[in-house]
PDB file of C-alpha atoms in Angstrom:
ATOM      1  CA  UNK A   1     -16.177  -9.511  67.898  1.00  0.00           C
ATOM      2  CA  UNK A   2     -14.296 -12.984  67.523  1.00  0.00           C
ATOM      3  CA  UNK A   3     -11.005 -13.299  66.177  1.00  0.00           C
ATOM      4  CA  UNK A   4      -9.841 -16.344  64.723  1.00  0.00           C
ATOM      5  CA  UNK A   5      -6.190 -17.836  65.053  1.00  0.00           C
ATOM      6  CA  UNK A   6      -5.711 -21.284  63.200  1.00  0.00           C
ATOM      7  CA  UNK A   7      -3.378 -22.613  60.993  1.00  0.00           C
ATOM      8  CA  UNK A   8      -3.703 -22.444  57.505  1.00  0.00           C
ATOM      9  CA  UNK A   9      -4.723 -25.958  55.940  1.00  0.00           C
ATOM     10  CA  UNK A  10      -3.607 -25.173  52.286  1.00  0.00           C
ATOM     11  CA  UNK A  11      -0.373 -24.455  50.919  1.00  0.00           C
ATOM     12  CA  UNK A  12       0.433 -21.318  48.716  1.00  0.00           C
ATOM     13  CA  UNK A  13      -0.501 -22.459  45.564  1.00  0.00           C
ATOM     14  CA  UNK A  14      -3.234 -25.237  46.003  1.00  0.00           C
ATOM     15  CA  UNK A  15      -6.561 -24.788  45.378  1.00  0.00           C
ATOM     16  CA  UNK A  16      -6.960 -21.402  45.129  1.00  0.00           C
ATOM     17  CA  UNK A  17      -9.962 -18.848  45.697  1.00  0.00           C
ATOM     18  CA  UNK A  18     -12.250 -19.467  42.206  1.00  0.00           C
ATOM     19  CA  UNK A  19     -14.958 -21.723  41.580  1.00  0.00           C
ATOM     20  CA  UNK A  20     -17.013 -22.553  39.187  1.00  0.00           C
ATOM     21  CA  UNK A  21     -20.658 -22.697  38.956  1.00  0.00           C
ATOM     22  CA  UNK A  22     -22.529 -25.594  37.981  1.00  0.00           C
ATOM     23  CA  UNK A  23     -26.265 -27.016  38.528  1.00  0.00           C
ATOM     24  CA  UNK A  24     -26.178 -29.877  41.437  1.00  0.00           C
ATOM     25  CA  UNK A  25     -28.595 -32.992  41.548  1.00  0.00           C
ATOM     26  CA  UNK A  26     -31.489 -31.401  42.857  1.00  0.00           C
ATOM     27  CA  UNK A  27     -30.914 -29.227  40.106  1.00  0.00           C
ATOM     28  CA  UNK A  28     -30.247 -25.976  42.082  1.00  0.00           C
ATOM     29  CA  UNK A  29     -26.710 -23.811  41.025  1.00  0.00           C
ATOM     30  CA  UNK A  30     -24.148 -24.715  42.953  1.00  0.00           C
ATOM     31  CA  UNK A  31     -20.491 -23.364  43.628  1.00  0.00           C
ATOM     32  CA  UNK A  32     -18.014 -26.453  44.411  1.00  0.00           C
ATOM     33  CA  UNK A  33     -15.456 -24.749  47.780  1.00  0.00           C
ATOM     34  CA  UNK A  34     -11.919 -25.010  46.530  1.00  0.00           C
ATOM     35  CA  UNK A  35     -11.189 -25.686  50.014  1.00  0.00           C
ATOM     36  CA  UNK A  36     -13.399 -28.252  51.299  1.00  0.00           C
ATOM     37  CA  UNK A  37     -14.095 -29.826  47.555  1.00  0.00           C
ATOM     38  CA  UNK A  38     -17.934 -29.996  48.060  1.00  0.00           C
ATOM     39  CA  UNK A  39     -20.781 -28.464  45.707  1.00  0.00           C
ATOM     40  CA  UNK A  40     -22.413 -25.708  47.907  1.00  0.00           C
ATOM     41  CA  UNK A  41     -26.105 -24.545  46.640  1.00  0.00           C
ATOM     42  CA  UNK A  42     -25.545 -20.558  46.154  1.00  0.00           C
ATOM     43  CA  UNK A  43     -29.063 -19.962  48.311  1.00  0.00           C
ATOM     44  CA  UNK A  44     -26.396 -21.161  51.193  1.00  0.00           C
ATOM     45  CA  UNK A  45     -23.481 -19.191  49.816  1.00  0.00           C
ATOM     46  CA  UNK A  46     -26.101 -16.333  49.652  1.00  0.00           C
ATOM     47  CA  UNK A  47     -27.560 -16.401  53.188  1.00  0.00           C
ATOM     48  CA  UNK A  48     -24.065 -16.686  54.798  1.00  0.00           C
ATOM     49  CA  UNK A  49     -22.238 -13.630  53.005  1.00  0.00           C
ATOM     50  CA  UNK A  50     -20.900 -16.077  50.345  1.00  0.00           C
ATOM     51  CA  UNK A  51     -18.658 -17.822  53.127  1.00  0.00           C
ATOM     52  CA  UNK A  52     -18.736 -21.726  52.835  1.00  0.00           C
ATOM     53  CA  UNK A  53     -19.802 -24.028  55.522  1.00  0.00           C
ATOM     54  CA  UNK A  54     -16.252 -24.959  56.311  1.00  0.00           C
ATOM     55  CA  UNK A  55     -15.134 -21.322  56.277  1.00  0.00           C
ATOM     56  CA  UNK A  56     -13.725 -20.715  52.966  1.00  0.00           C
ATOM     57  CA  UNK A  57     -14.242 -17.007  51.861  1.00  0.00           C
ATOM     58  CA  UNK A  58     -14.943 -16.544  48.288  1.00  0.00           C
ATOM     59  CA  UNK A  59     -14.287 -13.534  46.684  1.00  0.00           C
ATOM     60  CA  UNK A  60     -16.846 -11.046  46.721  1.00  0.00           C
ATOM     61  CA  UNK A  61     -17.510  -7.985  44.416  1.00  0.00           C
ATOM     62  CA  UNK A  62     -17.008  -4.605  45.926  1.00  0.00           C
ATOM     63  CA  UNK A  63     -20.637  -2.888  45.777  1.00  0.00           C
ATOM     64  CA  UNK A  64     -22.201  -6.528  47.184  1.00  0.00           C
ATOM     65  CA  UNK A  65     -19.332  -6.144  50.052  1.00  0.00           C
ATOM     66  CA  UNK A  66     -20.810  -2.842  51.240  1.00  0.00           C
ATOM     67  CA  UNK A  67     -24.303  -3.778  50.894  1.00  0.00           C
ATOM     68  CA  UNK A  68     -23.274  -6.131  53.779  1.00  0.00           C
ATOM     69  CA  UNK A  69     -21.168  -3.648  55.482  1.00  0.00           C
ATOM     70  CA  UNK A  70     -23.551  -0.551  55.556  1.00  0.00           C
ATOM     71  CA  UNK A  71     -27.085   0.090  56.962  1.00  0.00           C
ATOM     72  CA  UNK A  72     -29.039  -0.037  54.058  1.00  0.00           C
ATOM     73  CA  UNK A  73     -30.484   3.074  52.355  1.00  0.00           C
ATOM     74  CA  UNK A  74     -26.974   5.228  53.615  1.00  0.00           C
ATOM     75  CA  UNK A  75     -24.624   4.571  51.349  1.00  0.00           C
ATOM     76  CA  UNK A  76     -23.568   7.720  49.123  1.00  0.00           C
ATOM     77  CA  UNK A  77     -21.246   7.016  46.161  1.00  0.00           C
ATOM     78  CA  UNK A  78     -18.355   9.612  45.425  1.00  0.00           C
ATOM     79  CA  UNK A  79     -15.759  10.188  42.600  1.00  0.00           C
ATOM     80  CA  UNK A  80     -18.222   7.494  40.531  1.00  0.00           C
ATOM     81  CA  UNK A  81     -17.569   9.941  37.626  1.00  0.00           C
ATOM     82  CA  UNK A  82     -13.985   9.158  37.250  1.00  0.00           C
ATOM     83  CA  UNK A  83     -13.200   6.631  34.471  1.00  0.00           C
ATOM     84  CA  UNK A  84      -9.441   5.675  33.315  1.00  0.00           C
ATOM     85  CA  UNK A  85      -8.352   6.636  29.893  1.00  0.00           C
ATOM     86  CA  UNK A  86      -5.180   5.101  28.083  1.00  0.00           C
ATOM     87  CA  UNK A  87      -2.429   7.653  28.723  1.00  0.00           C
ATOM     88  CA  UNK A  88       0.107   5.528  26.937  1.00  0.00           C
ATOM     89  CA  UNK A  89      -2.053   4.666  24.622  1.00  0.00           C
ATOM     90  CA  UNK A  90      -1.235   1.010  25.504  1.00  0.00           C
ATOM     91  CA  UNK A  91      -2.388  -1.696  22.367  1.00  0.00           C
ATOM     92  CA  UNK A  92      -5.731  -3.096  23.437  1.00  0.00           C
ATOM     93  CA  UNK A  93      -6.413  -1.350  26.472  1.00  0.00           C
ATOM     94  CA  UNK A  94      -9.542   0.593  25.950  1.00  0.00           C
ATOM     95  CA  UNK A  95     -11.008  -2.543  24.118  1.00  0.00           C
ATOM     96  CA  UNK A  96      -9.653  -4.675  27.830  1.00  0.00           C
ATOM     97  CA  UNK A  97     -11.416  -1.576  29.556  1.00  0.00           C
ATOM     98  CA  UNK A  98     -14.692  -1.069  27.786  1.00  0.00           C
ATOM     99  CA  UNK A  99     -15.106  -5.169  27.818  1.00  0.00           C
ATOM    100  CA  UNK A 100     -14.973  -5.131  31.837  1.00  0.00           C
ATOM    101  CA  UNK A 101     -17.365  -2.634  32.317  1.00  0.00           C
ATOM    102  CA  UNK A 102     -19.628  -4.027  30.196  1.00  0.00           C
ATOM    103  CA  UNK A 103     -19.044  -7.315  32.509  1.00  0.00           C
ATOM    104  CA  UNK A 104     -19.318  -5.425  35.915  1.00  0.00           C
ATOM    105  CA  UNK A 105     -21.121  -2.669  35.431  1.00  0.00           C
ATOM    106  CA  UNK A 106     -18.883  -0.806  37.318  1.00  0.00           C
ATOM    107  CA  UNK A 107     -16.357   1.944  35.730  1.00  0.00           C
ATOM    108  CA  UNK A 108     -13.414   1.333  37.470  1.00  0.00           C
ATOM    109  CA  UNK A 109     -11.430  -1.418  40.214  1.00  0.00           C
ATOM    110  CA  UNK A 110     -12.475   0.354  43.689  1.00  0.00           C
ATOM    111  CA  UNK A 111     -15.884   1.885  44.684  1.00  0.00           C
ATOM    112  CA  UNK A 112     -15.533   5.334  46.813  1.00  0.00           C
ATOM    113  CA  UNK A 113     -18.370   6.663  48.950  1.00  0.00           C
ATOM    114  CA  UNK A 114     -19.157   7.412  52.264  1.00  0.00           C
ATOM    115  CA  UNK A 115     -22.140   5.767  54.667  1.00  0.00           C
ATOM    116  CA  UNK A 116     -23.363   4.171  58.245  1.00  0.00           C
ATOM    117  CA  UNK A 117     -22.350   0.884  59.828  1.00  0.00           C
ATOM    118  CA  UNK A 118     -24.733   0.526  62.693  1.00  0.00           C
ATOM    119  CA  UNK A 119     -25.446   4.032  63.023  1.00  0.00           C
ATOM    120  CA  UNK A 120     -21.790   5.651  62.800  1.00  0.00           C
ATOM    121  CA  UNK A 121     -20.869   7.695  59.988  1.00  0.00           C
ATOM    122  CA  UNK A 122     -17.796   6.669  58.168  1.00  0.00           C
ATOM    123  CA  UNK A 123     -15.870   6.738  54.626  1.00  0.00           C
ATOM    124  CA  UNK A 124     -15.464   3.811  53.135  1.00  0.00           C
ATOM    125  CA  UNK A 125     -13.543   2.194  49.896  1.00  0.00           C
ATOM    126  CA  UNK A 126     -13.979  -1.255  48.484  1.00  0.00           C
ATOM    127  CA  UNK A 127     -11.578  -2.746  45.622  1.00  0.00           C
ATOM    128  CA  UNK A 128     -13.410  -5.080  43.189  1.00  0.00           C
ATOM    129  CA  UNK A 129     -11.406  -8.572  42.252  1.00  0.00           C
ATOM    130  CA  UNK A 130     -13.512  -8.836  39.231  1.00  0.00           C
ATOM    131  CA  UNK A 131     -12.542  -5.008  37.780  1.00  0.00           C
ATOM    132  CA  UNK A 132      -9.597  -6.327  36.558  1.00  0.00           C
ATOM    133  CA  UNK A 133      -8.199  -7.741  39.523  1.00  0.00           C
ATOM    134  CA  UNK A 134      -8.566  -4.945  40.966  1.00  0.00           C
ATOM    135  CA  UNK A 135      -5.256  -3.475  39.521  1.00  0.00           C
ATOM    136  CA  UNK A 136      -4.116   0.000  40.616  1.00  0.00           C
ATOM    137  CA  UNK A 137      -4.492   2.642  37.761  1.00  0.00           C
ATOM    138  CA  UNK A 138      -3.950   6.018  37.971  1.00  0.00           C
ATOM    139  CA  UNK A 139      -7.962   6.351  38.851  1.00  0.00           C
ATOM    140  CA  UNK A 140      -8.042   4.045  41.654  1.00  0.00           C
ATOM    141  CA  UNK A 141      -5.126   5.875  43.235  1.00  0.00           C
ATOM    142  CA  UNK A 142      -7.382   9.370  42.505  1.00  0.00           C
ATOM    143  CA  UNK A 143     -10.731   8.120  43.945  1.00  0.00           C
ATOM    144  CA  UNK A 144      -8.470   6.611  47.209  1.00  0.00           C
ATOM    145  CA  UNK A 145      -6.533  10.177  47.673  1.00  0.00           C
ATOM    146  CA  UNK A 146      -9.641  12.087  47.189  1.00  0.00           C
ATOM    147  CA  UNK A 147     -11.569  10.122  49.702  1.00  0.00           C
ATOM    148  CA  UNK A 148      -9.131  10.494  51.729  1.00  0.00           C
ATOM    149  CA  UNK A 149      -9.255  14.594  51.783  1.00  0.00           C
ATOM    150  CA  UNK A 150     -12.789  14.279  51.825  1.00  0.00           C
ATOM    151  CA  UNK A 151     -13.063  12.275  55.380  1.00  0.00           C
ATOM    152  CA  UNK A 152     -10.435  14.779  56.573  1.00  0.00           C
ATOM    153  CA  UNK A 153     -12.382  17.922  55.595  1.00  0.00           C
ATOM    154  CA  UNK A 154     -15.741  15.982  57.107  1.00  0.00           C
ATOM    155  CA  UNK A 155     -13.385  14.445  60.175  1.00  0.00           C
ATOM    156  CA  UNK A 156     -14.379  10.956  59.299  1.00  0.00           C
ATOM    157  CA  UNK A 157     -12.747   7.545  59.657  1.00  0.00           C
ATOM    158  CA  UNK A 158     -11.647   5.531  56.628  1.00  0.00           C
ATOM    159  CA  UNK A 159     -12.364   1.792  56.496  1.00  0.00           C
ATOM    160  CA  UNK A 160     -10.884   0.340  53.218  1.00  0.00           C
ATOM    161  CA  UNK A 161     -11.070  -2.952  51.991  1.00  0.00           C
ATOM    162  CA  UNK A 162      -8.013  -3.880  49.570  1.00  0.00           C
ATOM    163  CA  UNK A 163      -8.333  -6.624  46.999  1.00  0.00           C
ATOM    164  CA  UNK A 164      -5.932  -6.210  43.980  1.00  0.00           C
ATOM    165  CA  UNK A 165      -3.296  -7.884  41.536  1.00  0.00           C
ATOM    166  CA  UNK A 166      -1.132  -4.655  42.200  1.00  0.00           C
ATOM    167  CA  UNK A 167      -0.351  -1.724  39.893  1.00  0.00           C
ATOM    168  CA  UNK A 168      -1.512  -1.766  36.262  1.00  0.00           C
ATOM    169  CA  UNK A 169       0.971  -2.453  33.915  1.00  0.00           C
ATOM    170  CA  UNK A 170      -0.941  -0.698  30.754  1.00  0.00           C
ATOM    171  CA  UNK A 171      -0.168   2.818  32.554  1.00  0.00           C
ATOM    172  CA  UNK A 172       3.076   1.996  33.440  1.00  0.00           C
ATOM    173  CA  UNK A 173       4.755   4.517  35.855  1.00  0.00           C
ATOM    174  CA  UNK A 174       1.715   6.007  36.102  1.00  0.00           C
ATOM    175  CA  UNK A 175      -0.257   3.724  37.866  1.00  0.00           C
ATOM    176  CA  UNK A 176       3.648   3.383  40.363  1.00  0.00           C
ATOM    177  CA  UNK A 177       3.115   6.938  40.927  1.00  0.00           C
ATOM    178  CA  UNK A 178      -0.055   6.137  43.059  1.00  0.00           C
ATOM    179  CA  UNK A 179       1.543   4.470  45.622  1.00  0.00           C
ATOM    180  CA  UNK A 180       3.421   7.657  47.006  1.00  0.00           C
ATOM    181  CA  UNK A 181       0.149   9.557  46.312  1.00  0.00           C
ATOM    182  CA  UNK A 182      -2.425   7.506  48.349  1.00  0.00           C
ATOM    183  CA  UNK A 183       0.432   6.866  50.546  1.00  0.00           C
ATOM    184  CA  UNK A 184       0.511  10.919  51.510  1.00  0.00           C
ATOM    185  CA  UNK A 185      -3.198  11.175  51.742  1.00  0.00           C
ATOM    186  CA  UNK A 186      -3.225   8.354  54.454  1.00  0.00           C
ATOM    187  CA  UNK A 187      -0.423  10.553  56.140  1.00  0.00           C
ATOM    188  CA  UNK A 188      -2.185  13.913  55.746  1.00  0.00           C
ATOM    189  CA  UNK A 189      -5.492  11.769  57.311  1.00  0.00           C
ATOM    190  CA  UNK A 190      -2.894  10.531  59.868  1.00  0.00           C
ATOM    191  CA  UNK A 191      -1.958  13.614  60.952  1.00  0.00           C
ATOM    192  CA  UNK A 192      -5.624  15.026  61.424  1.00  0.00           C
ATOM    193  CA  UNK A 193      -5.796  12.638  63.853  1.00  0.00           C
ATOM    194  CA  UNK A 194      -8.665  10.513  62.225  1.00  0.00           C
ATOM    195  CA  UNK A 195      -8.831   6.437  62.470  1.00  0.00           C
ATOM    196  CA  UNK A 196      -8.269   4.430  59.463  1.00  0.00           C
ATOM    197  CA  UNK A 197      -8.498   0.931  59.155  1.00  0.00           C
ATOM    198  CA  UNK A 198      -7.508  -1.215  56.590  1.00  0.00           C
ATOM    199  CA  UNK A 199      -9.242  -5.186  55.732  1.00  0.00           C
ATOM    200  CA  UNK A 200      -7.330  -7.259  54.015  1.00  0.00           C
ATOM    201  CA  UNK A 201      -9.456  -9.527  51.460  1.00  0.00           C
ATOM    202  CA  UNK A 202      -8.076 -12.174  48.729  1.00  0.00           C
ATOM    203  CA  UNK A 203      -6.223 -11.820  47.131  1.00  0.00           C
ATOM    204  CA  UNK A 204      -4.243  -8.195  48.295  1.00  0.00           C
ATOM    205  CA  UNK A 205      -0.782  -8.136  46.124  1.00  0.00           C
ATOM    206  CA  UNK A 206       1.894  -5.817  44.739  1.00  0.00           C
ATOM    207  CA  UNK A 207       2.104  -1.853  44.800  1.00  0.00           C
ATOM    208  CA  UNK A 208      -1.521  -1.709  46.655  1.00  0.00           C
ATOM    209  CA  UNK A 209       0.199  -4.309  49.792  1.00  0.00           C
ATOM    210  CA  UNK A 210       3.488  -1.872  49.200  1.00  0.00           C
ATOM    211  CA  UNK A 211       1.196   1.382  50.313  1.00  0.00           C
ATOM    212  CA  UNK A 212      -1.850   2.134  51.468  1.00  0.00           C
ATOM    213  CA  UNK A 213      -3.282  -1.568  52.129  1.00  0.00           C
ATOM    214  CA  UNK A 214      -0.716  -1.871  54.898  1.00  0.00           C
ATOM    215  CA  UNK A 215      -0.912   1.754  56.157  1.00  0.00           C
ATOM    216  CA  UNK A 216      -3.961   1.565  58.197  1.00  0.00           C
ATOM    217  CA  UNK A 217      -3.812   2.265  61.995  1.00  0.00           C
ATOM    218  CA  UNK A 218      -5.659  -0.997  62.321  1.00  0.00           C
ATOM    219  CA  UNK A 219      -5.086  -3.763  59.905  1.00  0.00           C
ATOM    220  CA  UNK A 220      -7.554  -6.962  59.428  1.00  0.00           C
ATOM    221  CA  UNK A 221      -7.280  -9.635  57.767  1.00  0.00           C
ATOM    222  CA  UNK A 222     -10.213 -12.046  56.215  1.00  0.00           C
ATOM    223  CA  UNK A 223      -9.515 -15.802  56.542  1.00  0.00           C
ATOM    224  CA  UNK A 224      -6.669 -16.989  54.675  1.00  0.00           C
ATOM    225  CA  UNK A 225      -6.544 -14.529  52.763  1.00  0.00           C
ATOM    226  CA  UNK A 226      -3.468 -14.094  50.418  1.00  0.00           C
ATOM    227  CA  UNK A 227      -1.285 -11.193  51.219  1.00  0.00           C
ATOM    228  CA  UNK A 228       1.914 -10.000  49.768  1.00  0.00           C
ATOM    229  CA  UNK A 229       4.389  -7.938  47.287  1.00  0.00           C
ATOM    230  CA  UNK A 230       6.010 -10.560  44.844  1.00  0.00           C
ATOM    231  CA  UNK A 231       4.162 -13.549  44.235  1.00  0.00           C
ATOM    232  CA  UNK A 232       5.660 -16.972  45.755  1.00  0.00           C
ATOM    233  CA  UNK A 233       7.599 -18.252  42.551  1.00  0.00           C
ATOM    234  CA  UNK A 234       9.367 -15.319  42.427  1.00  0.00           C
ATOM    235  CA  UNK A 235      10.494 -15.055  45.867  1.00  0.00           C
ATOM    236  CA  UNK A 236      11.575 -18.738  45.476  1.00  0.00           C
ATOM    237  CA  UNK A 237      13.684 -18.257  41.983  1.00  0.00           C
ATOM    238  CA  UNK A 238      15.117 -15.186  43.544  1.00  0.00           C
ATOM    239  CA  UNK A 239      16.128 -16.608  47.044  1.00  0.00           C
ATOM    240  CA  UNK A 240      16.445 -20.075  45.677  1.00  0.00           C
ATOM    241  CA  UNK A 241      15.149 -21.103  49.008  1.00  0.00           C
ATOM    242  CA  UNK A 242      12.133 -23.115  49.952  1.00  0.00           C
ATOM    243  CA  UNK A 243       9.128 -20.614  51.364  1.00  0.00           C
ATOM    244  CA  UNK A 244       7.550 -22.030  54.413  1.00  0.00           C
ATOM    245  CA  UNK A 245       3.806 -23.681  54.296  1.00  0.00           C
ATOM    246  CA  UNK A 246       1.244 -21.119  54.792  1.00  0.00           C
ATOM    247  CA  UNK A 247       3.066 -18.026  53.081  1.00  0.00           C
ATOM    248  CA  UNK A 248       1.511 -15.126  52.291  1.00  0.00           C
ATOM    249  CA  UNK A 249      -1.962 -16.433  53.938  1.00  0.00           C
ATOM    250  CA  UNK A 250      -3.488 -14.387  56.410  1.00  0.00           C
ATOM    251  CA  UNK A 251      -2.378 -16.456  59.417  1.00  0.00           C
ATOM    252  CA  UNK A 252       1.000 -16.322  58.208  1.00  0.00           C
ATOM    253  CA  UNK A 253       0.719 -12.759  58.152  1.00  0.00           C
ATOM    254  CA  UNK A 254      -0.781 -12.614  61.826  1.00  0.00           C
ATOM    255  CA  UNK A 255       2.000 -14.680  63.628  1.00  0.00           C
ATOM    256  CA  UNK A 256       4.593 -12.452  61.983  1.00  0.00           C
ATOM    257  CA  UNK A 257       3.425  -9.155  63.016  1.00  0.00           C
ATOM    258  CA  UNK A 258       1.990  -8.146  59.487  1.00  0.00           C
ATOM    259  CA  UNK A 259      -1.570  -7.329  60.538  1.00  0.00           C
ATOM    260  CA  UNK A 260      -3.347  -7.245  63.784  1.00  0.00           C
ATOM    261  CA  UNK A 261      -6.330  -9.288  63.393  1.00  0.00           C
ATOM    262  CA  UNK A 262      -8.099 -12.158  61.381  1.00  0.00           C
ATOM    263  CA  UNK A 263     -12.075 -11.236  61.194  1.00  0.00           C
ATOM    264  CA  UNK A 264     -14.616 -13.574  59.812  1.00  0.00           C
ATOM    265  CA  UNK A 265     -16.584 -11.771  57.158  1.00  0.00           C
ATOM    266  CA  UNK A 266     -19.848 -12.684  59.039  1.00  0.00           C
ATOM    267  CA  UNK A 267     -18.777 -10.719  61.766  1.00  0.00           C
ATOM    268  CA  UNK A 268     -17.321  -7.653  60.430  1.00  0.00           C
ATOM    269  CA  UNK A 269     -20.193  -5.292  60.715  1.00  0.00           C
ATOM    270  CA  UNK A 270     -20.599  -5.658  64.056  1.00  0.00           C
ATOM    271  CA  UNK A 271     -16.759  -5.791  64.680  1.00  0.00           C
ATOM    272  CA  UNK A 272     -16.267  -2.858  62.527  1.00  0.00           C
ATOM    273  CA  UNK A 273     -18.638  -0.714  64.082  1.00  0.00           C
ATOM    274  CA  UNK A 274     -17.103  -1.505  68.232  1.00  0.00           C
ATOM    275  CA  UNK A 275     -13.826  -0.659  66.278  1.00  0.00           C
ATOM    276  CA  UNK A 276     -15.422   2.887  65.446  1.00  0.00           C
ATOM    277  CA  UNK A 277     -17.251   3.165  69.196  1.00  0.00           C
ATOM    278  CA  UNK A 278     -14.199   2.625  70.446  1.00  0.00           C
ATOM    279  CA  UNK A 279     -12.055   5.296  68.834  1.00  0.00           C
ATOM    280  CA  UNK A 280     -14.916   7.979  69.662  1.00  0.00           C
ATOM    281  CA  UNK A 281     -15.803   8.075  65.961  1.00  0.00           C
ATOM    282  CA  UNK A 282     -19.857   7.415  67.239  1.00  0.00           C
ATOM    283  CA  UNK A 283     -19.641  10.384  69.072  1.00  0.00           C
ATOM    284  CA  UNK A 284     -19.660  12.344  66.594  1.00  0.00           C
ATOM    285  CA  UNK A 285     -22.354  10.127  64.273  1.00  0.00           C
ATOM    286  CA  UNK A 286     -24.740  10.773  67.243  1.00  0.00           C
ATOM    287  CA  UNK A 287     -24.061  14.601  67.588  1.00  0.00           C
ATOM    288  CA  UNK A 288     -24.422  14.669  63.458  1.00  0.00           C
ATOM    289  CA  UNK A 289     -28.037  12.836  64.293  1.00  0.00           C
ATOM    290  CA  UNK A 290     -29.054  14.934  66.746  1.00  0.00           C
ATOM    291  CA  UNK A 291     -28.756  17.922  64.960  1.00  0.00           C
ATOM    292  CA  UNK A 292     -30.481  16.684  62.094  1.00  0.00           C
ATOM    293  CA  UNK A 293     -33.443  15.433  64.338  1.00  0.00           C
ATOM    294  CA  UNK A 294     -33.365  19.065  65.258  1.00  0.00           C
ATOM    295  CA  UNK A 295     -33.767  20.701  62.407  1.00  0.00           C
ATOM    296  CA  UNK A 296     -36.467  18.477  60.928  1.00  0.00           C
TER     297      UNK A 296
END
């Protein structure tokens, strides 16, 4: 598992994580890198988990993120049933709602479900940057909690990865209230005595950073990967101070104690799963085995 310390080469606000998609010379798609400026064919973008030759992570969609997480064939979705309604029956909403699942094809901002990295059985969460940006409603604060009861009735580990604008404005207090929920069911999993660790993908803002995102035993970080409560102009008008270079990115985060780790997407399965050896959790994956080899 390799770790990577460097210093971040952007500041806060330039270039950003989107890019667009065009057709090159050769007349193969391409992505340009907001980082390094070039047009990268998306066969290469493909083949190296849609990471950039110079090491620029673009933003991935959840159910793509744990197709390169999980051993394929073990992934079981749960709480897929659950769609938001409009409780405040906010102007425009269900229109805003229907639209993006038309566009994803998912029904809400986090996927839920539980499967096998390298053998070892684990629960597992992924928010989606394109649901959305993966804003916090009062479903994606359900499906969390009740995936966290489930691992503690099945003793499992949690591995979440977080990706969201923060809560959603359109349920108002509502979607607030799910901080102190999830927040209780990381506790409650906490207190069972069960591992759960947290990676922290771009960009990872607002009342999701304020609870559960920064909660985990472990907390990882992807690449420069922006991090935080408030965004930067905010901070700035507020404090009417100048924020240092780098704030909010993932190294940032590192050198100030924030999170524990920066892991390179490429290497997170395998890193994930020594995490897991490590805190016993594959003894338990291989006694599950075993007793299903038995009864077959």
């Amino acid at each position: 598992m390799a770790l990577h310390f460097r210093k971040p080469k952007n500041t806060l606000e330039f270039g950003g994580r989107t890019a667009y998609e065009a057709e090159g010379d050769s007349g193969e798609a391409v992505r340009k890198c907001p980082n390094c400026h070039k047009e990268i064919p998306l066969s290469v973008l493909q083949e190296n988990e849609q990471v950039c030759p110079c090491g620029h992570h673009f933003r991935l969609r959840a159910r793509a993120r744990l197709r390169l997480l999980l051993d394929k064939g073990s992934f079981r979705e749960l709480y897929g049933n659950l769609i938001s309604e409009n409780p405040l029956a906010f102007e425009g909403y269900d229109e805003k709602l229907e639209k993006v699942r038309a566009d994803t094809g998912e029904t809400e901002a986090v996927i839920t479900g539980v499967g096998r990295i390298k053998g070892i059985f684990t629960a597992v969460f992924a928010m989606d940057p394109y649901f959305m940006m993966g804003s916090m409603g009062s479903i994606v604060g359900e499906k969390i909690t009740r995936l966290f009861e489930y691992a503690i009735r099945q003793h499992l580990p949690v591995i979440g990865f977080t990706a969201s604008g923060g809560a959603r404005m359109q349920e108002g207090l509502l979607s607030l209230m799910q901080m102190a929920k999830t927040s209780a069911a990381v506790k409650w999993h906490s207190d069972a005595g069960l591992l759960y660790v947290t990676v922290l993908t771009d960009p990872t803002t607002g009342g999701v950073t304020a609870s559960f995102a920064m909660e985990g035993d472990l907390i990882l970080s992807e690449p420069d990967a922006l991090v935080g409560f408030a965004g930067a102009r905010v901070i700035e008008q507020t404090t009417r101070k100048r924020l240092p270079q780098g704030f909010q990115r993932a190294d940032f985060l590192l050198e100030h104690g924030f999170c524990d780790a920066i892991m390179d997407r490429r290497e997170q399965r395998e890193g994930l799963a020594q995490i897991l050896l490590m805190h016993g959790c594959g003894v338990e994956a291989k006694k599950s085995a075993e007793e299903s080899a038995e009864k077959v």
